[in-house]
Tab-separated table of C-alpha atoms in Angstrom:
chain	number	residue	atom	x	y	z
U	154	ILE	CA	0.000	0.000	0.000
U	155	ASN	CA	1.701	3.160	-1.240
U	156	ARG	CA	1.636	5.847	-3.865
U	157	PHE	CA	2.772	4.916	-7.356
U	158	GLU	CA	6.033	6.838	-7.159
U	159	ARG	CA	9.558	5.565	-7.811
U	160	LYS	CA	10.768	6.566	-4.347
U	161	LYS	CA	8.247	4.118	-2.880
U	162	ASN	CA	10.328	1.305	-4.378
U	163	LEU	CA	7.340	-0.883	-5.330
U	164	SER	CA	9.459	-2.839	-7.800
U	165	LEU	CA	11.188	-4.459	-4.813
U	166	ALA	CA	7.930	-6.229	-3.937
U	167	VAL	CA	7.555	-7.452	-7.525
U	168	TYR	CA	11.116	-8.791	-7.664
U	169	ALA	CA	10.672	-10.428	-4.255
U	170	LEU	CA	7.572	-12.241	-5.473
U	171	GLY	CA	9.538	-13.467	-8.473
U	172	VAL	CA	12.246	-14.870	-6.205
U	173	LEU	CA	9.636	-16.472	-3.953
U	174	LEU	CA	7.908	-18.234	-6.842
U	175	GLN	CA	11.243	-19.554	-8.124
U	176	LYS	CA	12.158	-21.165	-4.821
U	177	GLN	CA	12.590	-24.912	-5.169
U	178	ASP	CA	10.260	-25.537	-2.265
U	179	TYR	CA	7.605	-23.151	-3.597
U	180	GLU	CA	4.931	-25.845	-3.683
U	181	SER	CA	5.407	-26.513	0.016
U	182	VAL	CA	5.573	-22.792	0.703
U	183	ARG	CA	2.243	-21.988	-0.848
U	184	LYS	CA	0.469	-25.155	0.383
U	185	GLY	CA	-1.745	-25.402	-2.656
U	186	LYS	CA	-2.666	-21.718	-2.674
U	187	THR	CA	-1.779	-19.168	-5.316
U	188	VAL	CA	0.392	-16.404	-3.907
U	189	CYS	CA	-0.597	-12.987	-5.232
U	190	LEU	CA	0.757	-9.480	-4.831
U	191	ILE	CA	-1.684	-6.571	-4.847
U	192	LEU	CA	-0.119	-3.178	-5.514
U	193	ALA	CA	-2.598	-0.646	-4.172
U	194	GLY	CA	-2.144	3.043	-3.630
U	195	GLY	CA	-2.544	6.624	-4.709
U	196	TYR	CA	-2.535	7.217	-8.457
U	197	ASP	CA	-3.227	10.448	-10.313
U	198	PRO	CA	-3.383	10.165	-14.131
U	199	ARG	CA	-2.500	13.868	-14.314
U	200	LEU	CA	0.901	13.227	-12.738
U	201	GLU	CA	3.501	12.120	-15.246
U	202	GLU	CA	5.524	10.126	-12.721
U	203	ASN	CA	2.465	8.149	-11.611
U	204	VAL	CA	1.644	7.246	-15.212
U	205	GLU	CA	5.220	6.361	-16.182
U	206	TYR	CA	5.913	4.344	-13.048
U	207	MET	CA	2.715	2.356	-13.435
U	208	LYS	CA	3.813	1.457	-16.989
U	209	GLU	CA	7.276	0.481	-15.715
U	210	LEU	CA	5.798	-1.778	-13.062
U	211	LYS	CA	3.449	-3.463	-15.523
U	212	ARG	CA	6.353	-4.065	-17.924
U	213	LEU	CA	8.374	-5.553	-15.075
U	214	VAL	CA	5.502	-7.868	-14.179
U	215	LEU	CA	5.295	-9.065	-17.793
U	216	ASN	CA	9.068	-9.505	-18.097
U	217	LEU	CA	9.126	-11.656	-14.958
U	218	GLY	CA	6.109	-13.683	-16.083
U	219	LEU	CA	4.087	-12.657	-13.047
U	220	GLU	CA	0.949	-11.383	-14.782
U	221	LYS	CA	-1.145	-14.088	-13.093
U	222	HIS	CA	0.213	-13.170	-9.667
U	223	VAL	CA	0.330	-9.345	-9.577
U	224	PHE	CA	-2.714	-7.088	-9.552
U	225	PHE	CA	-2.958	-3.299	-9.532
U	226	VAL	CA	-5.513	-1.328	-7.511
U	227	PRO	CA	-4.822	2.377	-8.152
U	228	SER	CA	-6.603	5.134	-6.248
U	229	PHE	CA	-8.470	2.738	-4.017
U	230	THR	CA	-11.238	3.862	-1.694
U	231	ASP	CA	-11.147	3.776	2.102
U	232	ASP	CA	-13.514	0.790	2.051
U	233	GLN	CA	-11.213	-1.053	-0.369
U	234	ARG	CA	-8.254	-0.249	1.881
U	235	VAL	CA	-10.004	-1.778	4.878
U	236	LEU	CA	-11.037	-4.831	2.852
U	237	LEU	CA	-7.509	-5.403	1.545
U	238	LEU	CA	-6.076	-5.207	5.049
U	239	GLN	CA	-8.681	-7.682	6.280
U	240	LEU	CA	-8.103	-10.208	3.484
U	241	CYS	CA	-4.343	-10.078	2.977
U	242	THR	CA	-1.822	-12.453	4.530
U	243	CYS	CA	0.703	-9.683	5.158
U	244	VAL	CA	1.611	-6.153	4.094
U	245	VAL	CA	4.806	-5.423	2.177
U	246	TYR	CA	6.252	-1.963	2.807
U	247	THR	CA	9.113	-1.144	0.446
U	248	PRO	CA	10.249	2.520	0.847
U	249	ASP	CA	13.859	3.015	1.935
U	250	LYS	CA	14.717	5.627	4.592
U	251	GLU	CA	11.069	6.622	4.741
U	252	HIS	CA	9.709	8.863	7.483
U	253	PHE	CA	7.559	7.327	10.218
U	254	GLY	CA	4.945	6.044	7.762
U	255	ILE	CA	1.339	5.211	8.629
U	256	VAL	CA	1.052	2.043	6.511
U	257	PRO	CA	2.921	-0.273	8.926
U	258	ILE	CA	0.771	1.059	11.791
U	259	GLU	CA	-2.423	0.387	9.826
U	260	ALA	CA	-1.234	-3.096	8.933
U	261	MET	CA	-0.348	-3.998	12.507
U	262	TYR	CA	-3.626	-2.571	13.775
U	263	ALA	CA	-5.355	-4.892	11.287
U	264	ALA	CA	-3.355	-7.768	12.855
U	265	ARG	CA	-1.272	-8.366	9.740
U	266	PRO	CA	2.489	-9.001	9.731
U	267	VAL	CA	4.554	-6.320	7.990
U	268	VAL	CA	7.608	-6.923	5.832
U	269	ALA	CA	9.573	-3.678	5.541
U	270	VAL	CA	13.003	-2.297	4.690
U	271	ALA	CA	15.161	-2.032	7.814
U	272	SER	CA	15.588	1.740	7.640
U	273	GLY	CA	13.748	4.914	8.532
U	274	GLY	CA	10.353	4.857	10.212
U	275	PRO	CA	9.836	1.072	10.321
U	276	LEU	CA	12.791	0.795	12.701
U	277	GLU	CA	10.682	2.767	15.177
U	278	SER	CA	7.309	1.156	14.544
U	279	ILE	CA	8.037	-2.528	13.818
U	280	VAL	CA	9.530	-5.031	16.247
U	281	HIS	CA	11.554	-7.498	14.174
U	282	GLU	CA	10.128	-11.036	14.209
U	283	GLU	CA	7.497	-9.973	16.764
U	284	THR	CA	5.204	-7.643	14.800
U	285	GLY	CA	6.806	-8.109	11.391
U	286	PHE	CA	10.130	-8.444	9.608
U	287	LEU	CA	12.766	-5.759	9.036
U	288	GLN	CA	14.788	-6.867	6.025
U	289	GLU	CA	17.666	-5.774	3.848
U	290	GLN	CA	16.549	-3.989	0.708
U	291	THR	CA	16.954	-7.036	-1.563
U	292	PRO	CA	14.418	-9.303	-3.296
U	293	GLN	CA	16.054	-12.330	-1.680
U	294	ALA	CA	15.663	-10.951	1.856
U	295	PHE	CA	12.045	-9.984	1.278
U	296	ALA	CA	11.255	-13.353	-0.321
U	297	GLU	CA	12.736	-15.098	2.723
U	298	ALA	CA	10.442	-13.180	5.071
U	299	LEU	CA	7.415	-13.782	2.851
U	300	ALA	CA	8.158	-17.506	2.789
U	301	LYS	CA	8.234	-17.617	6.591
U	302	ILE	CA	4.833	-15.956	6.783
U	303	ILE	CA	3.237	-18.163	4.136
U	304	GLN	CA	4.761	-21.389	5.428
U	305	ASP	CA	3.731	-20.950	9.039
U	306	GLU	CA	0.161	-19.672	9.375
U	307	THR	CA	0.226	-20.089	13.160
U	308	ARG	CA	3.316	-17.918	13.462
U	309	ALA	CA	1.834	-15.349	11.075
U	310	PHE	CA	-1.304	-15.194	13.206
U	311	LYS	CA	0.713	-14.695	16.406
U	312	ILE	CA	2.744	-11.929	14.764
U	313	GLY	CA	-0.481	-10.254	13.700
U	314	VAL	CA	-1.913	-10.400	17.210
U	315	SER	CA	1.337	-9.020	18.643
U	316	GLY	CA	1.245	-6.218	16.096
U	317	ARG	CA	-2.233	-5.116	17.114
U	318	LYS	CA	-1.252	-5.121	20.802
U	319	HIS	CA	1.910	-3.194	19.947
U	320	VAL	CA	-0.065	-0.461	18.170
U	321	ALA	CA	-2.529	-0.185	21.055
U	322	ALA	CA	0.308	0.099	23.563
U	323	LYS	CA	2.566	2.481	21.646
U	324	PHE	CA	0.617	4.371	18.997
U	325	SER	CA	-2.994	4.686	20.134
U	326	LEU	CA	-4.426	8.047	21.208
U	327	ASP	CA	-4.349	6.917	24.831
U	328	ALA	CA	-0.687	5.951	24.483
U	329	PHE	CA	0.173	9.318	22.936
U	330	ALA	CA	-1.728	11.061	25.726
U	331	ASP	CA	0.299	9.203	28.362
U	332	GLN	CA	3.562	10.039	26.610
U	333	LEU	CA	2.590	13.696	26.234
U	334	ASP	CA	1.656	13.830	29.895
U	335	GLN	CA	5.088	12.507	30.848
U	336	VAL	CA	6.863	14.991	28.571
U	337	CYS	CA	4.825	17.929	29.870
U	338	ALA	CA	5.441	16.895	33.464
U	339	LYS	CA	9.187	16.750	32.823
U	340	MET	CA	9.118	20.168	31.137
U	341	ALA	CA	7.263	21.692	34.070
U	342	ASN	CA	9.632	20.111	36.567
U	343	ASP	CA	12.711	21.306	34.651
U	344	ALA	CA	11.264	24.817	34.371
U	345	GLN	CA	10.617	24.974	38.107
U	346	HIS	CA	14.201	24.110	38.942
U	347	LYS	CA	15.898	26.189	36.253
U	348	TYR	CA	13.782	29.275	35.753
U	349	GLY	CA	11.695	29.807	38.854
U	350	PRO	CA	7.974	29.946	39.611
U	351	THR	CA	6.844	32.215	36.732
U	352	LEU	CA	7.998	29.953	33.911
U	353	PHE	CA	6.990	26.932	35.961
U	354	PHE	CA	3.421	28.254	36.128
U	355	PHE	CA	3.416	28.958	32.371
U	356	SER	CA	4.718	25.456	31.580
U	357	LEU	CA	2.136	23.927	33.883
U	358	VAL	CA	-0.684	25.764	32.094
U	359	VAL	CA	0.587	24.605	28.688
U	360	ALA	CA	0.854	21.040	29.962
U	361	LEU	CA	-2.680	21.116	31.342
U	362	ILE	CA	-4.126	22.528	28.117
U	363	ALA	CA	-2.322	19.916	25.999
U	364	SER	CA	-3.400	17.081	28.281
U	365	LEU	CA	-7.005	18.330	28.299
U	366	TYR	CA	-7.035	18.489	24.491
U	367	ILE	CA	-5.752	14.927	24.171
U	368	TYR	CA	-8.307	13.735	26.715
U	369	MET	CA	-11.172	15.403	24.851
U	370	GLN	CA	-10.022	13.874	21.563
U	371	ALA	CA	-9.887	10.439	23.160
U	372	GLN	CA	-13.528	10.773	24.295
U	373	GLN	CA	-14.809	11.487	20.789
C-alpha cells in the first residue's frame, strides 16, 4: 500500500515475489494456494511520474512472467483499503529511509504481519520477528520473510496479534496522551528548577491545556 512513485520502491515487492515463486520448495511454501501481490495506492493520471511508473511496473511484471500473480488497484477507496487489510496475509512496505509512515501502523492494527526495509520509520514502529520483519533492501531478503509468513500460518497469526497489541500500547491516542503527559510533566519540573515559579506556572498551564485536548479527543 503506497503511492505509485519511484521513491516508494514498489518494484522491490515485484522482484521479491519473483524470487519467492522460483524457490525450489515453492509448492510446500504456498500449500496449494496461489500467492498474489496486490499493488494498491494513490494514483493520479494527471501526474507524469504516476503514469510512467505504473507502466514500468506493468512491464516488469510481464518480463518476470508474473501477470497471473500481480494485480494493480490504483486510487483505491477507504472501504477497499479496509477490505484489503482484512483479506491479505501480510503487508509489504518497500520505501527506503522513509519517514515514520502510517502504513505499517495500519497493517499492525489490522493484525497483519509487515515486511519492511530495515531503515527509517519502520525501525521505530516494527519489532523485528514480533510484529513483522525488518529486512535488507533485496528481493532475496524480502522473499525469505514472505516464505516464513506463508509457510507458518500459526506464526503469522501470532505476529499479527502481537502487532495489534503493539499499536494499542505504543501508537494509540491513549498511548500518545500518556507520553505527552510525561513529557509535559518533565518540562514543568525542569522549568521549576531552572527558571523559577513564573515559567513553571506557564509550563504547567501549557501542559494542562495539551493534556485536556488529548483527553477530549480520546472521548470522541
